[in-house]
Amino acid sequence: MSAASDYLEDKLLDHVLGNTAFSQPSNIYLALFTADTGLEANSPSAEISTSSTGYGRQAVSFAASSSGSASTSATVTFSAATANWGTVTHVAVMDASTSGNVLFYGAVTTSKTIESGDTFQVSSGNLTVSLA
């Protein structure tokens, strides 16, 4: 995943160029989407529904960056679906457990249809964010 949202690009540029300081989020979360609609513009519209489906964003952590990229430092496991979620095609790193801002986003390597009883998991090291 190497796409930064417009929101994050502006924050990083302002921070590095001395216009406005950017405070890192206290926690970051992984969100699942059925399309990339609005992710770049920080107005996503295809996140899995939280209404009676068992879905909720999960905390995610990354190892220190090296050579312009960083990978997840622990496995991220979403709760079992209590209703069909649809087909997960994209993920995003968000700065809040609900609402908030898109930081990074990208397509999953292989789309996965999540039906009631299924889980979605990202193994440690299998999600990489890159600025290169």
Coordinates of N, CA and C in Angstrom, one line a residue:
M1 N 0.9 -1.1 0.0 CA 0.0 0.0 0.0 C 0.9 1.2 0.0
S2 N 0.8 2.0 -1.0 CA 1.7 3.1 -1.1 C 1.0 4.5 -1.4
A3 N -0.3 4.4 -1.4 CA -1.0 5.7 -1.7 C -1.4 6.4 -0.4
A4 N -0.9 7.6 -0.3 CA -1.3 8.5 0.8 C -2.5 9.3 0.4
S5 N -3.4 9.5 1.4 CA -4.6 10.4 1.1 C -4.1 11.8 0.9
D6 N -5.0 12.6 0.2 CA -4.7 14.0 0.1 C -4.5 14.7 1.4
Y7 N -5.3 14.3 2.4 CA -5.2 14.8 3.8 C -3.8 14.6 4.3
L8 N -3.3 13.4 4.2 CA -2.0 13.1 4.8 C -0.9 13.8 4.0
E9 N -1.0 13.8 2.7 CA 0.0 14.5 1.9 C 0.1 16.0 2.3
D10 N -1.0 16.7 2.5 CA -1.0 18.1 2.9 C -0.4 18.2 4.3
K11 N -0.8 17.3 5.2 CA -0.2 17.4 6.6 C 1.3 17.2 6.6
L12 N 1.8 16.2 5.8 CA 3.2 16.0 5.8 C 4.0 17.1 5.2
L13 N 3.5 17.6 4.1 CA 4.1 18.8 3.4 C 4.2 20.0 4.3
D14 N 3.1 20.3 4.9 CA 3.0 21.5 5.8 C 4.0 21.3 7.0
H15 N 4.1 20.0 7.5 CA 5.0 19.7 8.7 C 6.4 19.9 8.2
V16 N 6.8 19.2 7.2 CA 8.2 19.2 6.7 C 8.7 20.6 6.3
L17 N 7.8 21.3 5.7 CA 8.1 22.6 5.1 C 7.9 23.8 6.1
G18 N 7.6 23.4 7.4 CA 7.6 24.4 8.5 C 6.3 25.3 8.5
N19 N 5.3 24.9 7.9 CA 4.0 25.7 7.9 C 3.2 25.4 9.1
T20 N 2.9 24.1 9.4 CA 2.1 23.7 10.5 C 2.6 22.3 11.0
A21 N 2.8 22.2 12.3 CA 3.2 20.9 12.9 C 2.1 19.9 12.8
F22 N 2.5 18.7 12.5 CA 1.6 17.5 12.4 C 1.8 16.6 13.6
S23 N 0.8 16.4 14.4 CA 0.9 15.5 15.6 C 0.5 14.1 15.1
Q24 N 1.3 13.1 15.4 CA 1.0 11.8 15.0 C -0.3 11.3 15.8
P25 N -1.1 10.5 15.2 CA -2.3 10.0 15.9 C -1.8 9.1 17.1
S26 N -2.6 9.1 18.2 CA -2.2 8.2 19.3 C -2.3 6.8 19.0
N27 N -3.3 6.4 18.2 CA -3.5 5.1 17.7 C -3.9 5.1 16.2
I28 N -3.6 4.0 15.5 CA -4.0 3.9 14.1 C -4.8 2.6 14.0
Y29 N -5.7 2.6 13.0 CA -6.6 1.5 12.8 C -6.6 1.0 11.3
L30 N -6.9 -0.2 11.1 CA -7.0 -0.8 9.8 C -8.5 -0.9 9.5
A31 N -9.0 -0.4 8.4 CA -10.3 -0.4 7.9 C -10.5 -1.2 6.6
L32 N -11.6 -1.8 6.4 CA -11.8 -2.6 5.2 C -12.9 -2.0 4.3
F33 N -12.7 -2.1 3.0 CA -13.6 -1.4 2.1 C -13.9 -2.4 0.9
T34 N -15.1 -2.1 0.3 CA -15.5 -2.9 -0.8 C -15.2 -2.2 -2.1
A35 N -14.7 -1.0 -2.1 CA -14.3 -0.2 -3.3 C -13.3 0.9 -2.8
D36 N -12.6 1.5 -3.7 CA -11.7 2.6 -3.3 C -12.4 4.0 -3.4
T37 N -13.7 4.0 -3.5 CA -14.4 5.3 -3.7 C -14.1 6.2 -2.5
G38 N -13.6 7.4 -2.8 CA -13.3 8.5 -1.9 C -12.1 8.3 -1.0
L39 N -11.3 7.2 -1.1 CA -10.2 7.1 -0.2 C -9.1 8.1 -0.4
E40 N -8.8 8.5 -1.6 CA -7.8 9.5 -1.8 C -8.2 10.8 -1.3
A41 N -9.4 11.2 -1.5 CA -10.0 12.5 -1.1 C -10.4 12.5 0.4
N42 N -10.1 11.4 1.1 CA -10.4 11.4 2.5 C -11.9 11.5 2.8
S43 N -12.7 10.9 1.9 CA -14.2 10.9 2.1 C -14.7 9.5 1.6
P44 N -14.2 8.4 2.3 CA -14.5 7.1 1.9 C -16.0 6.8 2.0
S45 N -16.5 6.0 1.1 CA -18.0 5.7 1.1 C -18.3 4.2 1.0
A46 N -17.2 3.4 1.0 CA -17.5 2.0 0.8 C -16.9 1.1 1.9
E47 N -16.8 1.7 3.2 CA -16.3 0.9 4.3 C -17.4 -0.1 4.6
I48 N -17.0 -1.3 5.1 CA -17.9 -2.3 5.6 C -18.8 -1.7 6.6
S49 N -20.1 -2.0 6.5 CA -21.1 -1.5 7.5 C -20.9 -2.0 8.9
T50 N -21.0 -1.2 9.8 CA -20.9 -1.6 11.2 C -22.2 -1.9 11.9
S51 N -23.3 -1.7 11.1 CA -24.6 -2.0 11.7 C -24.9 -3.5 11.7
S52 N -24.9 -4.1 12.9 CA -25.2 -5.5 13.1 C -24.5 -6.5 12.2
T53 N -23.2 -6.2 11.9 CA -22.4 -7.1 11.1 C -21.2 -7.7 11.8
G54 N -20.9 -7.1 13.0 CA -19.7 -7.6 13.7 C -18.4 -6.9 13.3
Y55 N -18.5 -6.0 12.3 CA -17.3 -5.3 11.8 C -17.0 -4.1 12.7
G56 N -15.7 -3.9 12.9 CA -15.2 -2.7 13.5 C -13.7 -2.6 13.1
R57 N -13.2 -1.4 13.0 CA -11.8 -1.2 12.7 C -10.9 -1.8 13.8
Q58 N -9.8 -2.3 13.3 CA -8.9 -2.9 14.3 C -7.6 -2.1 14.4
A59 N -7.1 -2.0 15.6 CA -5.8 -1.4 15.9 C -4.7 -2.1 15.1
V60 N -3.8 -1.3 14.5 CA -2.7 -1.8 13.7 C -1.4 -1.2 14.2
S61 N -0.3 -1.9 14.1 CA 1.0 -1.3 14.5 C 2.0 -1.7 13.4
F62 N 3.0 -0.8 13.3 CA 4.0 -1.0 12.2 C 5.4 -1.0 12.9
A63 N 6.3 -1.7 12.3 CA 7.7 -1.7 12.7 C 8.3 -0.4 12.2
A64 N 9.5 0.0 12.7 CA 10.2 1.2 12.3 C 10.4 1.1 10.8
S65 N 10.3 2.2 10.1 CA 10.5 2.2 8.7 C 12.0 2.0 8.3
S66 N 12.2 1.5 7.1 CA 13.5 1.3 6.5 C 13.4 1.4 5.0
S67 N 14.3 2.1 4.4 CA 14.3 2.3 3.0 C 13.0 2.8 2.4
G68 N 12.3 3.6 3.2 CA 11.1 4.3 2.7 C 9.8 3.5 2.9
S69 N 9.9 2.4 3.6 CA 8.6 1.6 3.9 C 8.6 1.0 5.3
A70 N 7.4 0.7 5.7 CA 7.2 0.0 7.0 C 6.1 -1.0 6.9
S71 N 6.3 -2.1 7.6 CA 5.4 -3.3 7.6 C 4.7 -3.5 8.9
T72 N 3.6 -4.1 8.9 CA 2.9 -4.4 10.2 C 3.8 -5.2 11.1
S73 N 3.7 -5.0 12.4 CA 4.6 -5.7 13.3 C 3.8 -6.7 14.1
A74 N 2.5 -6.9 13.9 CA 1.7 -7.9 14.5 C 0.5 -8.3 13.6
T75 N 0.0 -9.4 13.8 CA -1.1 -9.9 13.0 C -2.4 -9.1 13.4
V76 N -3.2 -8.7 12.5 CA -4.4 -8.0 12.7 C -5.6 -8.9 12.3
T77 N -6.4 -9.2 13.3 CA -7.6 -10.1 13.1 C -8.9 -9.4 13.4
F78 N -9.7 -9.4 12.4 CA -11.1 -8.8 12.6 C -12.0 -9.8 13.2
S79 N -13.0 -9.4 14.0 CA -13.9 -10.3 14.6 C -14.7 -11.0 13.5
A80 N -15.3 -12.1 13.9 CA -16.0 -12.9 12.9 C -17.3 -12.1 12.5
A81 N -17.6 -12.2 11.2 CA -18.7 -11.5 10.7 C -20.0 -12.1 11.2
T82 N -20.9 -11.3 11.6 CA -22.2 -11.8 12.0 C -23.3 -11.6 10.9
A83 N -22.9 -11.1 9.8 CA -23.7 -10.9 8.6 C -22.7 -10.8 7.4
N84 N -23.2 -10.9 6.2 CA -22.3 -10.8 5.1 C -21.7 -9.4 5.0
W85 N -20.4 -9.3 4.8 CA -19.7 -8.0 4.6 C -19.5 -7.6 3.2
G86 N -19.7 -8.5 2.3 CA -19.4 -8.2 0.9 C -17.9 -8.6 0.5
T87 N -17.4 -8.1 -0.5 CA -16.1 -8.5 -1.0 C -15.1 -7.4 -0.6
V88 N -14.1 -7.7 0.2 CA -13.1 -6.7 0.6 C -12.1 -6.6 -0.5
T89 N -12.0 -5.4 -1.0 CA -11.1 -5.1 -2.2 C -10.0 -4.1 -1.8
H90 N -10.2 -3.3 -0.7 CA -9.3 -2.3 -0.3 C -9.2 -2.2 1.2
V91 N -8.0 -1.7 1.7 CA -7.8 -1.4 3.1 C -7.3 0.0 3.2
A92 N -7.5 0.5 4.4 CA -6.9 1.9 4.7 C -6.5 1.9 6.1
V93 N -5.4 2.7 6.3 CA -4.9 3.0 7.7 C -5.6 4.3 8.0
M94 N -6.3 4.3 9.2 CA -7.1 5.4 9.6 C -6.6 5.9 10.9
D95 N -6.9 7.2 11.2 CA -6.4 7.8 12.5 C -7.4 7.8 13.6
A96 N -8.5 7.0 13.5 CA -9.5 6.9 14.5 C -10.3 5.6 14.3
S97 N -10.8 5.1 15.5 CA -11.6 3.8 15.4 C -12.9 4.0 14.7
T98 N -13.4 5.2 14.6 CA -14.6 5.5 13.8 C -14.4 6.9 13.2
S99 N -15.0 7.2 12.1 CA -14.9 8.4 11.4 C -13.4 8.7 11.2
G100 N -12.9 9.9 11.5 CA -11.4 10.1 11.4 C -11.0 10.3 10.0
N101 N -9.7 10.2 9.7 CA -9.1 10.5 8.4 C -8.4 9.3 7.9
V102 N -8.4 9.2 6.5 CA -7.7 8.2 5.8 C -6.2 8.7 5.8
L103 N -5.3 7.8 6.2 CA -3.9 8.1 6.1 C -3.3 7.5 4.8
F104 N -3.3 6.2 4.8 CA -2.8 5.4 3.6 C -3.9 4.4 3.2
Y105 N -3.9 4.1 1.9 CA -4.9 3.1 1.4 C -4.3 2.4 0.2
G106 N -5.0 1.3 -0.1 CA -4.6 0.5 -1.2 C -5.4 -0.7 -1.4
A107 N -5.3 -1.3 -2.6 CA -6.0 -2.5 -2.9 C -5.4 -3.8 -2.3
V108 N -6.2 -4.7 -1.9 CA -5.7 -6.0 -1.4 C -5.2 -6.8 -2.6
T109 N -4.2 -7.7 -2.3 CA -3.7 -8.5 -3.4 C -4.7 -9.4 -4.0
T110 N -5.5 -10.0 -3.2 CA -6.6 -10.9 -3.6 C -7.8 -10.5 -2.8
S111 N -8.9 -10.1 -3.6 CA -10.1 -9.8 -3.0 C -10.7 -10.9 -2.2
K112 N -11.4 -10.7 -1.1 CA -11.9 -11.8 -0.3 C -13.4 -11.4 0.1
T113 N -14.3 -12.4 -0.3 CA -15.7 -12.2 0.1 C -15.8 -12.7 1.5
I114 N -16.4 -11.9 2.4 CA -16.6 -12.2 3.8 C -18.1 -12.5 4.0
E115 N -18.4 -13.7 4.4 CA -19.8 -14.1 4.7 C -19.9 -14.3 6.2
S116 N -21.1 -14.4 6.7 CA -21.4 -14.6 8.1 C -20.6 -15.7 8.6
G117 N -19.8 -15.5 9.7 CA -19.0 -16.5 10.3 C -17.5 -16.4 9.9
D118 N -17.2 -15.7 8.8 CA -15.9 -15.6 8.3 C -15.1 -14.5 9.1
T119 N -13.8 -14.6 9.0 CA -12.9 -13.5 9.6 C -12.0 -13.0 8.5
F120 N -11.4 -11.9 8.7 CA -10.4 -11.3 7.8 C -9.2 -11.1 8.6
Q121 N -8.1 -11.5 8.1 CA -6.8 -11.4 8.9 C -5.7 -10.9 8.0
V122 N -4.8 -10.1 8.6 CA -3.6 -9.6 7.9 C -2.4 -10.1 8.8
S123 N -1.6 -11.0 8.3 CA -0.5 -11.6 9.0 C 0.5 -10.5 9.2
S124 N 1.3 -10.6 10.3 CA 2.4 -9.7 10.6 C 3.3 -9.6 9.4
G125 N 3.7 -8.4 9.1 CA 4.6 -8.2 8.0 C 4.0 -8.2 6.6
N126 N 2.7 -8.6 6.5 CA 2.0 -8.7 5.2 C 1.3 -7.4 4.7
L127 N 1.4 -6.3 5.5 CA 0.9 -5.1 5.0 C 2.0 -4.0 5.1
T128 N 2.4 -3.5 4.0 CA 3.5 -2.6 3.9 C 3.0 -1.2 3.4
V129 N 3.5 -0.2 4.1 CA 3.2 1.2 3.7 C 4.5 1.7 3.2
S130 N 4.5 2.4 2.0 CA 5.7 2.9 1.4 C 5.5 4.3 0.9
L131 N 6.6 5.1 1.1 CA 6.6 6.4 0.5 C 7.6 6.5 -0.7
A132 N 8.2 5.3 -1.0 CA 9.2 5.3 -2.1 C 8.5 5.3 -3.4

